[in-house]
Amino acid sequence: MNQADARTRLLEATEQVLLEDGLAALSVRRVTGLAGMNVNAVNYTFGSKDALLRALMLRIMEPALAERSRRLDEVIRTPGHTVEDLVVAFLSPHVSADAQQIALFMEIGVK
């Protein structure tokens, strides 16, 4: 298995644990078991459990951050834009995120 596949499987298993049972139930052993991998896979792939959680947070946030950037660029290019236009462009990608993304963000954000 290549590094990208291992990374994806571990991130997906981590998401599953967080969504089903929350951060308190998250363990390297549980994640690697769900991913069908060796317990050392988290350290080998990410360096630590905390780094795995940071990678998951980035994976969750990247689409909304990219959309925020796109919307802000669009507003800035529009003559006569208002502060309200900027605020809406800044906040709306996060407000309109799907329920699973919000649940994961909240679960990880607690840590």
CSV table of C-alpha atoms in Angstrom, one decimal:
chain,number,residue,atom,x,y,z
A,1,MET,CA,0.0,0.0,0.0
A,2,ASN,CA,1.4,3.4,-0.9
A,3,GLN,CA,1.6,6.4,1.5
A,4,ALA,CA,-1.4,8.2,0.0
A,5,ASP,CA,-3.7,5.1,0.4
A,6,ALA,CA,-2.5,4.6,4.0
A,7,ARG,CA,-3.2,8.2,4.7
A,8,THR,CA,-6.7,8.1,3.2
A,9,ARG,CA,-7.6,4.9,5.1
A,10,LEU,CA,-6.4,6.3,8.4
A,11,LEU,CA,-8.3,9.6,7.9
A,12,GLU,CA,-11.5,7.8,7.0
A,13,ALA,CA,-11.2,5.5,9.9
A,14,THR,CA,-10.6,8.4,12.3
A,15,GLU,CA,-13.7,10.2,10.9
A,16,GLN,CA,-15.8,7.1,11.4
A,17,VAL,CA,-14.7,6.8,15.1
A,18,LEU,CA,-15.3,10.5,15.8
A,19,LEU,CA,-18.7,10.5,14.1
A,20,GLU,CA,-19.9,7.3,15.8
A,21,ASP,CA,-18.4,7.6,19.3
A,22,GLY,CA,-16.6,11.0,19.7
A,23,LEU,CA,-13.1,12.1,20.6
A,24,ALA,CA,-13.1,10.2,23.9
A,25,ALA,CA,-13.4,6.9,22.1
A,26,LEU,CA,-10.6,7.7,19.6
A,27,SER,CA,-7.5,5.5,20.0
A,28,VAL,CA,-4.7,4.6,17.6
A,29,ARG,CA,-5.6,0.9,18.1
A,30,ARG,CA,-9.2,1.5,17.1
A,31,VAL,CA,-8.4,3.7,14.1
A,32,THR,CA,-5.8,1.2,12.8
A,33,GLY,CA,-8.1,-1.7,13.4
A,34,LEU,CA,-10.9,0.0,11.4
A,35,ALA,CA,-8.4,0.8,8.7
A,36,GLY,CA,-7.1,-2.8,8.6
A,37,MET,CA,-3.6,-1.6,9.4
A,38,ASN,CA,-0.8,-2.1,11.9
A,39,VAL,CA,-0.8,0.0,15.1
A,40,ASN,CA,2.5,1.6,14.0
A,41,ALA,CA,0.8,3.0,10.8
A,42,VAL,CA,-0.4,6.2,12.5
A,43,ASN,CA,3.1,7.1,13.7
A,44,TYR,CA,4.7,6.0,10.4
A,45,THR,CA,2.2,8.0,8.3
A,46,PHE,CA,1.5,11.0,10.4
A,47,GLY,CA,4.1,11.0,13.2
A,48,SER,CA,1.6,11.0,16.0
A,49,LYS,CA,-2.1,10.8,16.9
A,50,ASP,CA,-2.2,14.6,17.3
A,51,ALA,CA,-0.7,15.0,13.8
A,52,LEU,CA,-3.4,12.7,12.5
A,53,LEU,CA,-6.1,14.9,14.0
A,54,ARG,CA,-4.5,18.0,12.6
A,55,ALA,CA,-4.5,16.4,9.1
A,56,LEU,CA,-8.1,15.5,9.5
A,57,MET,CA,-9.0,19.0,10.5
A,58,LEU,CA,-7.2,20.4,7.5
A,59,ARG,CA,-9.0,17.9,5.2
A,60,ILE,CA,-12.3,19.0,6.7
A,61,MET,CA,-11.5,22.7,6.4
A,62,GLU,CA,-9.8,22.9,3.0
A,63,PRO,CA,-13.0,22.9,0.9
A,64,ALA,CA,-14.6,25.7,2.9
A,65,LEU,CA,-11.4,27.7,3.0
A,66,ALA,CA,-11.0,27.4,-0.8
A,67,GLU,CA,-14.6,28.5,-1.2
A,68,ARG,CA,-14.1,31.4,1.2
A,69,SER,CA,-11.1,32.6,-0.8
A,70,ARG,CA,-13.0,32.3,-4.1
A,71,ARG,CA,-15.9,34.3,-2.7
A,72,LEU,CA,-13.7,37.0,-1.2
A,73,ASP,CA,-11.8,37.4,-4.5
A,74,GLU,CA,-15.1,37.7,-6.3
A,75,VAL,CA,-16.4,40.4,-3.8
A,76,ILE,CA,-13.1,42.3,-4.0
A,77,ARG,CA,-13.3,42.4,-7.8
A,78,THR,CA,-16.8,43.8,-7.6
A,79,PRO,CA,-16.9,47.6,-7.6
A,80,GLY,CA,-18.9,49.1,-4.8
A,81,HIS,CA,-18.8,46.1,-2.6
A,82,THR,CA,-19.8,46.6,1.1
A,83,VAL,CA,-18.4,45.4,4.4
A,84,GLU,CA,-21.6,43.2,4.5
A,85,ASP,CA,-20.6,41.6,1.2
A,86,LEU,CA,-17.2,40.8,2.7
A,87,VAL,CA,-18.6,39.4,5.9
A,88,VAL,CA,-21.1,37.2,4.0
A,89,ALA,CA,-18.3,35.9,1.7
A,90,PHE,CA,-16.1,35.2,4.7
A,91,LEU,CA,-18.7,33.3,6.8
A,92,SER,CA,-21.1,31.6,4.3
A,93,PRO,CA,-18.8,28.7,3.3
A,94,HIS,CA,-18.6,27.6,6.9
A,95,VAL,CA,-22.2,28.2,7.7
A,96,SER,CA,-23.3,26.2,4.7
A,97,ALA,CA,-21.0,23.2,5.4
A,98,ASP,CA,-22.7,19.8,5.6
A,99,ALA,CA,-23.7,18.4,8.9
A,100,GLN,CA,-21.0,15.7,8.9
A,101,GLN,CA,-18.2,18.4,8.4
A,102,ILE,CA,-19.6,20.5,11.2
A,103,ALA,CA,-19.9,17.5,13.5
A,104,LEU,CA,-16.3,16.5,12.8
A,105,PHE,CA,-15.1,20.1,13.2
A,106,MET,CA,-16.9,20.4,16.6
A,107,GLU,CA,-15.6,17.0,17.8
A,108,ILE,CA,-12.0,17.8,17.0
A,109,GLY,CA,-12.3,21.4,18.0
A,110,VAL,CA,-13.1,20.3,21.5
A,111,LYS,CA,-9.5,19.0,21.8
